[in-house]
Amino acid sequence: MLKRVAGAFLTGNGRRRDWLQLLAPSKEELEQAANGLGVPEPFLLRRLEDKPARPFVREKGFLALQLTVPHHHAPHSSTFDLLPLTILLVPGYLVTLSQEPVRFLEDVLNPGAPRKRWELVLQIIHEIARRYVRMSRDVGQELGQIEKELR
């Protein structure tokens, strides 16, 4: 799915720019995004794979951040998946690329209250860190319960 949200963030001079969300993109959508953004298609394909990737890539015309987002299967459960999320910073756009929906992105990238691009990146990293803390707390509680049962 290729979704464009107009005016989702601000540039340094206060101009509104768009957020492109690539969510489990088809081959055609990936090709369209690669051509429109000037990012090599093989690079985008590698970022969608669930394999280790360089966390920070700076190429001519774009900057890519590879993050891993914890995703709980159920609230207050210790079972979770780690979803890869790529953030591409290209002139005029902030692009998110993932195979699965990252639920908090809709809240962080709010066109009604746009922020500067780096503020958005830091807010996304902050939200991911909060989720890791919550996840480790839930795992710790479940381990405590298991220890009690084993005594």
PDB file of C-alpha atoms in Angstrom:
ATOM      1  CA  MET A   1       0.000   0.000   0.000  1.00  0.00           C
ATOM      2  CA  LEU A   2       1.341   3.376  -0.987  1.00  0.00           C
ATOM      3  CA  LYS A   3      -0.235   6.201   0.978  1.00  0.00           C
ATOM      4  CA  ARG A   4       0.605   9.885   0.723  1.00  0.00           C
ATOM      5  CA  VAL A   5      -0.258  12.244   3.574  1.00  0.00           C
ATOM      6  CA  ALA A   6       0.080  15.853   2.500  1.00  0.00           C
ATOM      7  CA  GLY A   7       1.596  18.416   4.865  1.00  0.00           C
ATOM      8  CA  ALA A   8       2.624  15.928   7.562  1.00  0.00           C
ATOM      9  CA  PHE A   9       5.873  17.689   8.517  1.00  0.00           C
ATOM     10  CA  LEU A  10       7.679  20.996   8.194  1.00  0.00           C
ATOM     11  CA  THR A  11      11.016  21.814   6.598  1.00  0.00           C
ATOM     12  CA  GLY A  12      13.578  24.099   8.203  1.00  0.00           C
ATOM     13  CA  ASN A  13      11.999  27.113   6.519  1.00  0.00           C
ATOM     14  CA  GLY A  14       8.470  26.200   7.603  1.00  0.00           C
ATOM     15  CA  ARG A  15       7.188  24.678   4.347  1.00  0.00           C
ATOM     16  CA  ARG A  16       4.823  21.739   4.619  1.00  0.00           C
ATOM     17  CA  ARG A  17       6.025  18.468   3.105  1.00  0.00           C
ATOM     18  CA  ASP A  18       4.475  15.056   2.565  1.00  0.00           C
ATOM     19  CA  TRP A  19       4.743  11.714   4.325  1.00  0.00           C
ATOM     20  CA  LEU A  20       4.809   8.645   2.111  1.00  0.00           C
ATOM     21  CA  GLN A  21       3.847   5.425   3.843  1.00  0.00           C
ATOM     22  CA  LEU A  22       4.888   2.245   2.067  1.00  0.00           C
ATOM     23  CA  LEU A  23       3.154  -0.596   3.866  1.00  0.00           C
ATOM     24  CA  ALA A  24       3.759  -4.082   2.439  1.00  0.00           C
ATOM     25  CA  PRO A  25       4.157  -2.503  -0.996  1.00  0.00           C
ATOM     26  CA  SER A  26       3.517  -4.428  -4.171  1.00  0.00           C
ATOM     27  CA  LYS A  27       6.242  -4.709  -6.809  1.00  0.00           C
ATOM     28  CA  GLU A  28       4.614  -1.918  -8.817  1.00  0.00           C
ATOM     29  CA  GLU A  29       4.303   0.406  -5.803  1.00  0.00           C
ATOM     30  CA  LEU A  30       7.920  -0.234  -4.852  1.00  0.00           C
ATOM     31  CA  GLU A  31       9.057   0.508  -8.394  1.00  0.00           C
ATOM     32  CA  GLN A  32       6.951   3.687  -8.491  1.00  0.00           C
ATOM     33  CA  ALA A  33       8.358   4.869  -5.144  1.00  0.00           C
ATOM     34  CA  ALA A  34      11.943   4.069  -6.139  1.00  0.00           C
ATOM     35  CA  ASN A  35      11.634   6.009  -9.395  1.00  0.00           C
ATOM     36  CA  GLY A  36       9.851   8.964  -7.798  1.00  0.00           C
ATOM     37  CA  LEU A  37      12.211   9.272  -4.833  1.00  0.00           C
ATOM     38  CA  GLY A  38      15.475   8.493  -6.589  1.00  0.00           C
ATOM     39  CA  VAL A  39      16.216   5.558  -4.288  1.00  0.00           C
ATOM     40  CA  PRO A  40      17.434   2.292  -5.864  1.00  0.00           C
ATOM     41  CA  GLU A  41      14.713  -0.366  -5.896  1.00  0.00           C
ATOM     42  CA  PRO A  42      17.077  -3.159  -4.683  1.00  0.00           C
ATOM     43  CA  PHE A  43      17.873  -0.992  -1.659  1.00  0.00           C
ATOM     44  CA  LEU A  44      14.167  -0.736  -0.786  1.00  0.00           C
ATOM     45  CA  LEU A  45      13.687  -4.487  -1.302  1.00  0.00           C
ATOM     46  CA  ARG A  46      16.559  -5.292   1.077  1.00  0.00           C
ATOM     47  CA  ARG A  47      15.018  -3.016   3.699  1.00  0.00           C
ATOM     48  CA  LEU A  48      11.759  -4.974   3.566  1.00  0.00           C
ATOM     49  CA  GLU A  49      13.486  -8.283   4.259  1.00  0.00           C
ATOM     50  CA  ASP A  50      13.600  -9.490   7.834  1.00  0.00           C
ATOM     51  CA  LYS A  51      17.407  -9.624   7.848  1.00  0.00           C
ATOM     52  CA  PRO A  52      19.945  -7.468   9.644  1.00  0.00           C
ATOM     53  CA  ALA A  53      20.592  -4.216   7.804  1.00  0.00           C
ATOM     54  CA  ARG A  54      22.898  -1.287   8.374  1.00  0.00           C
ATOM     55  CA  PRO A  55      21.063   0.978  10.834  1.00  0.00           C
ATOM     56  CA  PHE A  56      22.209   4.200   9.178  1.00  0.00           C
ATOM     57  CA  VAL A  57      22.819   4.699   5.465  1.00  0.00           C
ATOM     58  CA  ARG A  58      23.747   7.992   3.875  1.00  0.00           C
ATOM     59  CA  GLU A  59      23.720   8.002   0.094  1.00  0.00           C
ATOM     60  CA  LYS A  60      23.581  10.752  -2.454  1.00  0.00           C
ATOM     61  CA  GLY A  61      20.035  12.126  -2.327  1.00  0.00           C
ATOM     62  CA  PHE A  62      18.719  10.282   0.723  1.00  0.00           C
ATOM     63  CA  LEU A  63      19.317   9.175   4.285  1.00  0.00           C
ATOM     64  CA  ALA A  64      17.942   5.892   5.648  1.00  0.00           C
ATOM     65  CA  LEU A  65      17.406   4.796   9.247  1.00  0.00           C
ATOM     66  CA  GLN A  66      16.628   1.147   9.978  1.00  0.00           C
ATOM     67  CA  LEU A  67      14.741   0.657  13.247  1.00  0.00           C
ATOM     68  CA  THR A  68      13.191  -2.377  14.910  1.00  0.00           C
ATOM     69  CA  VAL A  69       9.785  -1.914  16.509  1.00  0.00           C
ATOM     70  CA  PRO A  70       8.497  -4.343  19.170  1.00  0.00           C
ATOM     71  CA  HIS A  71       4.940  -5.445  18.523  1.00  0.00           C
ATOM     72  CA  HIS A  72       2.966  -7.269  21.224  1.00  0.00           C
ATOM     73  CA  HIS A  73       0.640 -10.057  20.181  1.00  0.00           C
ATOM     74  CA  ALA A  74      -1.753  -9.131  23.021  1.00  0.00           C
ATOM     75  CA  PRO A  75      -1.774  -6.382  25.685  1.00  0.00           C
ATOM     76  CA  HIS A  76       0.445  -7.172  28.702  1.00  0.00           C
ATOM     77  CA  SER A  77       1.769 -10.301  27.028  1.00  0.00           C
ATOM     78  CA  SER A  78       5.390 -11.337  26.820  1.00  0.00           C
ATOM     79  CA  THR A  79       4.942 -12.662  23.288  1.00  0.00           C
ATOM     80  CA  PHE A  80       5.998 -10.165  20.681  1.00  0.00           C
ATOM     81  CA  ASP A  81       7.508  -9.730  17.240  1.00  0.00           C
ATOM     82  CA  LEU A  82      10.184  -7.304  16.139  1.00  0.00           C
ATOM     83  CA  LEU A  83       9.094  -5.443  13.024  1.00  0.00           C
ATOM     84  CA  PRO A  84      11.652  -3.710  10.789  1.00  0.00           C
ATOM     85  CA  LEU A  85      10.841  -0.084  10.028  1.00  0.00           C
ATOM     86  CA  THR A  86      12.849   2.029   7.614  1.00  0.00           C
ATOM     87  CA  ILE A  87      12.660   5.798   7.652  1.00  0.00           C
ATOM     88  CA  LEU A  88      13.899   7.474   4.492  1.00  0.00           C
ATOM     89  CA  LEU A  89      14.635  11.165   4.442  1.00  0.00           C
ATOM     90  CA  VAL A  90      14.605  12.436   0.871  1.00  0.00           C
ATOM     91  CA  PRO A  91      14.147  16.005  -0.345  1.00  0.00           C
ATOM     92  CA  GLY A  92      10.512  16.954   0.148  1.00  0.00           C
ATOM     93  CA  TYR A  93       9.409  13.680   1.757  1.00  0.00           C
ATOM     94  CA  LEU A  94       9.598  11.600   4.884  1.00  0.00           C
ATOM     95  CA  VAL A  95       9.088   7.968   3.869  1.00  0.00           C
ATOM     96  CA  THR A  96       8.269   5.038   6.141  1.00  0.00           C
ATOM     97  CA  LEU A  97       8.708   1.530   4.794  1.00  0.00           C
ATOM     98  CA  SER A  98       7.497  -1.628   6.550  1.00  0.00           C
ATOM     99  CA  GLN A  99       5.842  -4.979   5.905  1.00  0.00           C
ATOM    100  CA  GLU A 100       3.431  -4.689   8.848  1.00  0.00           C
ATOM    101  CA  PRO A 101       1.492  -1.650  10.099  1.00  0.00           C
ATOM    102  CA  VAL A 102       3.254   0.350  12.799  1.00  0.00           C
ATOM    103  CA  ARG A 103       0.273   1.599  14.777  1.00  0.00           C
ATOM    104  CA  PHE A 104       1.738   4.663  16.444  1.00  0.00           C
ATOM    105  CA  LEU A 105       2.924   6.315  13.207  1.00  0.00           C
ATOM    106  CA  GLU A 106      -0.533   7.712  12.464  1.00  0.00           C
ATOM    107  CA  ASP A 107      -0.475   9.532  15.821  1.00  0.00           C
ATOM    108  CA  VAL A 108       3.092  10.829  15.553  1.00  0.00           C
ATOM    109  CA  LEU A 109       2.792  12.047  11.953  1.00  0.00           C
ATOM    110  CA  ASN A 110      -0.214  14.296  12.416  1.00  0.00           C
ATOM    111  CA  PRO A 111      -0.819  16.814   9.589  1.00  0.00           C
ATOM    112  CA  GLY A 112      -3.016  18.831  11.957  1.00  0.00           C
ATOM    113  CA  ALA A 113       0.045  19.622  14.089  1.00  0.00           C
ATOM    114  CA  PRO A 114       3.067  19.220  11.808  1.00  0.00           C
ATOM    115  CA  ARG A 115       6.570  19.113  13.272  1.00  0.00           C
ATOM    116  CA  LYS A 116       9.991  19.442  11.740  1.00  0.00           C
ATOM    117  CA  ARG A 117      11.454  16.327  10.171  1.00  0.00           C
ATOM    118  CA  TRP A 118      14.091  15.661  12.851  1.00  0.00           C
ATOM    119  CA  GLU A 119      11.532  16.203  15.596  1.00  0.00           C
ATOM    120  CA  LEU A 120       9.431  13.490  13.976  1.00  0.00           C
ATOM    121  CA  VAL A 121      12.378  11.091  13.744  1.00  0.00           C
ATOM    122  CA  LEU A 122      13.212  11.674  17.398  1.00  0.00           C
ATOM    123  CA  GLN A 123       9.549  11.241  18.375  1.00  0.00           C
ATOM    124  CA  ILE A 124       9.412   7.912  16.495  1.00  0.00           C
ATOM    125  CA  ILE A 125      12.608   6.731  18.229  1.00  0.00           C
ATOM    126  CA  HIS A 126      11.168   7.838  21.580  1.00  0.00           C
ATOM    127  CA  GLU A 127       7.970   5.872  20.985  1.00  0.00           C
ATOM    128  CA  ILE A 128       9.967   2.766  20.020  1.00  0.00           C
ATOM    129  CA  ALA A 129      12.048   3.106  23.205  1.00  0.00           C
ATOM    130  CA  ARG A 130       8.855   3.391  25.287  1.00  0.00           C
ATOM    131  CA  ARG A 131       7.580   0.192  23.700  1.00  0.00           C
ATOM    132  CA  TYR A 132      10.836  -1.623  24.522  1.00  0.00           C
ATOM    133  CA  VAL A 133      10.572  -0.516  28.159  1.00  0.00           C
ATOM    134  CA  ARG A 134       6.947  -1.679  28.320  1.00  0.00           C
ATOM    135  CA  MET A 135       7.892  -4.969  26.665  1.00  0.00           C
ATOM    136  CA  SER A 136      10.748  -5.632  29.095  1.00  0.00           C
ATOM    137  CA  ARG A 137       8.470  -4.844  32.045  1.00  0.00           C
ATOM    138  CA  ASP A 138       5.834  -7.297  30.771  1.00  0.00           C
ATOM    139  CA  VAL A 139       8.466 -10.005  30.215  1.00  0.00           C
ATOM    140  CA  GLY A 140       9.855  -9.381  33.727  1.00  0.00           C
ATOM    141  CA  GLN A 141       6.404  -9.723  35.272  1.00  0.00           C
ATOM    142  CA  GLU A 142       5.748 -12.953  33.422  1.00  0.00           C
ATOM    143  CA  LEU A 143       9.136 -14.337  34.502  1.00  0.00           C
ATOM    144  CA  GLY A 144       8.276 -13.441  38.099  1.00  0.00           C
ATOM    145  CA  GLN A 145       5.007 -15.359  37.836  1.00  0.00           C
ATOM    146  CA  ILE A 146       6.784 -18.381  36.366  1.00  0.00           C
ATOM    147  CA  GLU A 147       9.348 -18.321  39.194  1.00  0.00           C
ATOM    148  CA  LYS A 148       6.531 -18.262  41.783  1.00  0.00           C
ATOM    149  CA  GLU A 149       4.857 -21.233  40.112  1.00  0.00           C
ATOM    150  CA  LEU A 150       8.102 -23.197  40.102  1.00  0.00           C
ATOM    151  CA  ARG A 151       8.693 -22.734  43.848  1.00  0.00           C
TER     152      ARG A 151
END
